[in-house]
Amino acid sequence: MTDSKPPSPARTDGVPGVPVMVLGAVIAVLGPLFGLLAGSMAGSPDPNSSGHLVQYFIGGLMVGAVGAVIMYLGFVRYRRWRKALKAEQRL
């Protein structure tokens, strides 16, 4: 006789896309913050100018935008996986 047990509800293979979403969210949040930090550390020779701060902050915003795109790609991967899983359960 074969012992056919139902599959465990706790999946061991993980959920595709979730780690990518988390990584993208971390990059999207920390990018501008590190841009501000680097800009304030770089300083400016003129005390009335905020040139370096703005430049580094814009660079951090660009890094944050890349993180948002990575997060979106992880979400797309997750949605495709869920759709395939639901289609598989219907059969």
Coordinates of N, CA and C in Angstrom, one line a residue:
M1 N 0.8 -1.2 0.0 CA 0.0 0.0 0.0 C 0.9 1.2 0.0
T2 N 0.4 2.2 -0.6 CA 1.1 3.5 -0.6 C 0.5 4.4 0.4
D3 N 1.3 5.1 1.1 CA 0.8 6.1 2.1 C 0.7 7.4 1.4
S4 N -0.5 7.8 1.0 CA -0.6 9.1 0.3 C -1.1 10.1 1.3
K5 N -0.2 11.0 1.7 CA -0.6 12.0 2.7 C -0.9 13.3 1.9
P6 N -1.8 14.1 2.4 CA -2.0 15.4 1.7 C -0.7 16.3 1.9
P7 N -0.5 17.2 0.9 CA 0.6 18.0 1.0 C 0.6 18.9 2.2
S8 N 1.7 19.2 2.8 CA 1.8 20.0 4.0 C 1.5 21.5 3.6
P9 N 0.7 22.1 4.5 CA 0.4 23.5 4.2 C 1.6 24.4 4.3
A10 N 2.6 24.0 5.1 CA 3.8 24.8 5.2 C 4.8 24.4 4.1
R11 N 4.8 25.2 3.1 CA 5.7 24.9 1.9 C 7.1 25.1 2.2
T12 N 8.0 24.2 1.8 CA 9.4 24.3 2.1 C 10.1 24.9 0.9
D13 N 9.5 25.0 -0.2 CA 10.2 25.6 -1.4 C 10.1 27.1 -1.5
G14 N 9.4 27.7 -0.6 CA 9.3 29.2 -0.6 C 8.3 29.7 -1.6
V15 N 8.1 31.0 -1.5 CA 7.2 31.7 -2.4 C 8.1 32.5 -3.4
P16 N 8.0 32.3 -4.7 CA 8.8 33.1 -5.6 C 8.3 34.5 -5.7
G17 N 9.3 35.4 -5.7 CA 9.0 36.8 -5.8 C 9.0 37.6 -4.5
V18 N 8.7 36.9 -3.4 CA 8.7 37.7 -2.1 C 10.0 38.2 -1.7
P19 N 11.1 37.3 -1.8 CA 12.4 37.9 -1.4 C 12.8 39.1 -2.4
V20 N 12.4 39.0 -3.6 CA 12.8 40.1 -4.5 C 12.0 41.3 -4.2
M21 N 10.7 41.2 -3.8 CA 9.9 42.3 -3.3 C 10.5 43.0 -2.1
V22 N 11.0 42.1 -1.1 CA 11.6 42.7 0.1 C 12.9 43.4 -0.2
L23 N 13.7 42.8 -1.1 CA 14.9 43.5 -1.5 C 14.7 44.8 -2.2
G24 N 13.7 44.8 -3.1 CA 13.4 46.1 -3.8 C 12.8 47.1 -2.8
A25 N 12.0 46.7 -1.8 CA 11.5 47.7 -0.9 C 12.6 48.3 0.0
V26 N 13.5 47.4 0.4 CA 14.7 47.9 1.2 C 15.5 48.9 0.4
I27 N 15.8 48.6 -0.9 CA 16.5 49.5 -1.7 C 15.8 50.8 -1.9
A28 N 14.5 50.7 -2.2 CA 13.7 51.9 -2.4 C 13.6 52.8 -1.2
V29 N 13.6 52.3 0.0 CA 13.5 53.1 1.2 C 14.9 53.6 1.6
L30 N 15.9 52.8 1.5 CA 17.2 53.2 2.0 C 18.0 54.0 0.9
G31 N 17.7 54.0 -0.3 CA 18.5 54.7 -1.4 C 18.5 56.2 -1.1
P32 N 17.3 56.8 -1.0 CA 17.3 58.3 -0.7 C 17.9 58.6 0.6
L33 N 17.7 57.8 1.6 CA 18.3 58.1 2.9 C 19.8 58.1 2.9
F34 N 20.4 57.1 2.2 CA 21.8 57.1 2.1 C 22.3 58.2 1.2
G35 N 21.5 58.7 0.2 CA 21.8 59.8 -0.6 C 21.9 61.1 0.3
L36 N 20.9 61.3 1.2 CA 21.0 62.4 2.1 C 22.2 62.3 3.0
L37 N 22.5 61.1 3.5 CA 23.6 60.9 4.4 C 24.9 61.2 3.7
A38 N 25.1 60.7 2.5 CA 26.3 61.0 1.7 C 26.5 62.4 1.4
G39 N 25.3 63.1 1.0 CA 25.4 64.5 0.7 C 25.7 65.4 1.9
S40 N 25.2 65.0 3.0 CA 25.6 65.8 4.2 C 27.0 65.5 4.7
M41 N 27.5 64.3 4.4 CA 28.9 64.1 4.7 C 29.9 64.7 3.8
A42 N 29.5 64.9 2.5 CA 30.3 65.5 1.5 C 30.5 67.0 1.8
G43 N 29.4 67.6 2.3 CA 29.5 69.0 2.7 C 29.6 69.9 1.5
S44 N 29.8 71.2 1.7 CA 29.9 72.1 0.6 C 30.9 73.2 1.1
P45 N 31.7 73.7 0.2 CA 32.6 74.7 0.5 C 31.9 76.0 0.9
D46 N 30.8 76.3 0.3 CA 30.0 77.5 0.6 C 28.9 77.1 1.5
P47 N 28.9 77.8 2.7 CA 27.8 77.4 3.7 C 26.4 77.7 3.3
N48 N 26.3 78.6 2.3 CA 24.9 79.0 1.8 C 24.5 78.1 0.7
S49 N 25.3 77.2 0.3 CA 24.9 76.3 -0.9 C 24.6 74.9 -0.4
S50 N 23.6 74.3 -1.1 CA 23.3 72.9 -0.8 C 23.5 72.0 -2.0
G51 N 24.5 72.4 -2.8 CA 24.8 71.7 -4.0 C 25.1 70.2 -3.9
H52 N 26.0 69.8 -3.0 CA 26.3 68.4 -2.9 C 25.2 67.6 -2.3
L53 N 24.5 68.2 -1.4 CA 23.4 67.5 -0.7 C 22.3 67.2 -1.7
V54 N 22.0 68.1 -2.6 CA 20.9 67.9 -3.6 C 21.4 66.9 -4.6
Q55 N 22.6 67.0 -5.0 CA 23.1 66.0 -6.0 C 23.1 64.6 -5.5
Y56 N 23.6 64.4 -4.3 CA 23.6 63.1 -3.7 C 22.1 62.6 -3.4
F57 N 21.2 63.5 -3.1 CA 19.9 63.1 -2.8 C 19.2 62.7 -4.1
I58 N 19.5 63.4 -5.2 CA 18.9 63.0 -6.5 C 19.5 61.6 -6.9
G59 N 20.7 61.4 -6.7 CA 21.3 60.1 -6.9 C 20.6 59.0 -6.1
G60 N 20.4 59.3 -4.8 CA 19.7 58.4 -4.0 C 18.2 58.1 -4.5
L61 N 17.6 59.1 -5.0 CA 16.2 59.0 -5.5 C 16.3 58.0 -6.7
M62 N 17.3 58.2 -7.6 CA 17.5 57.3 -8.7 C 17.7 55.8 -8.3
V63 N 18.5 55.6 -7.2 CA 18.7 54.3 -6.7 C 17.4 53.8 -6.1
G64 N 16.6 54.6 -5.4 CA 15.3 54.2 -4.9 C 14.3 53.9 -6.0
A65 N 14.4 54.6 -7.2 CA 13.5 54.2 -8.3 C 13.9 52.9 -8.8
V66 N 15.1 52.6 -8.9 CA 15.6 51.2 -9.3 C 15.0 50.2 -8.4
G67 N 15.1 50.5 -7.1 CA 14.5 49.6 -6.1 C 13.0 49.3 -6.2
A68 N 12.3 50.4 -6.6 CA 10.9 50.3 -6.8 C 10.6 49.4 -8.0
V69 N 11.4 49.5 -9.1 CA 11.2 48.7 -10.3 C 11.5 47.2 -9.9
I70 N 12.6 47.0 -9.1 CA 12.9 45.6 -8.6 C 11.7 45.0 -7.8
M71 N 11.1 45.9 -7.0 CA 10.0 45.4 -6.2 C 8.8 45.1 -7.0
Y72 N 8.6 45.9 -8.1 CA 7.5 45.6 -9.0 C 7.7 44.3 -9.7
L73 N 8.9 44.0 -10.2 CA 9.2 42.8 -10.9 C 9.0 41.6 -10.0
G74 N 9.4 41.7 -8.7 CA 9.1 40.6 -7.7 C 7.6 40.4 -7.6
F75 N 6.8 41.5 -7.6 CA 5.4 41.4 -7.4 C 4.8 40.7 -8.7
V76 N 5.3 41.0 -9.9 CA 4.8 40.3 -11.1 C 5.1 38.8 -11.0
R77 N 6.3 38.5 -10.5 CA 6.7 37.1 -10.4 C 5.8 36.4 -9.4
Y78 N 5.5 37.0 -8.3 CA 4.6 36.4 -7.3 C 3.2 36.2 -7.9
R79 N 2.6 37.2 -8.6 CA 1.3 37.1 -9.2 C 1.2 36.0 -10.2
R80 N 2.2 35.9 -11.0 CA 2.3 34.8 -12.0 C 2.3 33.4 -11.3
W81 N 3.1 33.3 -10.2 CA 3.1 32.1 -9.5 C 1.8 31.7 -8.9
R82 N 1.1 32.8 -8.3 CA -0.2 32.5 -7.7 C -1.2 32.1 -8.7
K83 N -1.2 32.8 -9.9 CA -2.1 32.4 -10.9 C -1.9 31.0 -11.4
A84 N -0.7 30.6 -11.6 CA -0.4 29.2 -12.0 C -0.8 28.2 -10.9
L85 N -0.6 28.6 -9.6 CA -1.0 27.7 -8.5 C -2.5 27.5 -8.5
K86 N -3.2 28.6 -8.7 CA -4.7 28.5 -8.7 C -5.2 27.7 -9.9
A87 N -4.5 27.8 -11.0 CA -4.9 27.0 -12.2 C -4.6 25.6 -12.0
E88 N -3.5 25.3 -11.3 CA -3.2 23.9 -11.0 C -4.1 23.3 -10.0
Q89 N -4.6 24.0 -9.1 CA -5.6 23.5 -8.1 C -6.9 23.3 -8.7
R90 N -7.3 24.0 -9.7 CA -8.6 23.8 -10.4 C -8.6 22.4 -11.1
L91 N -7.5 21.9 -11.6 CA -7.5 20.7 -12.3 C -7.7 19.5 -11.5

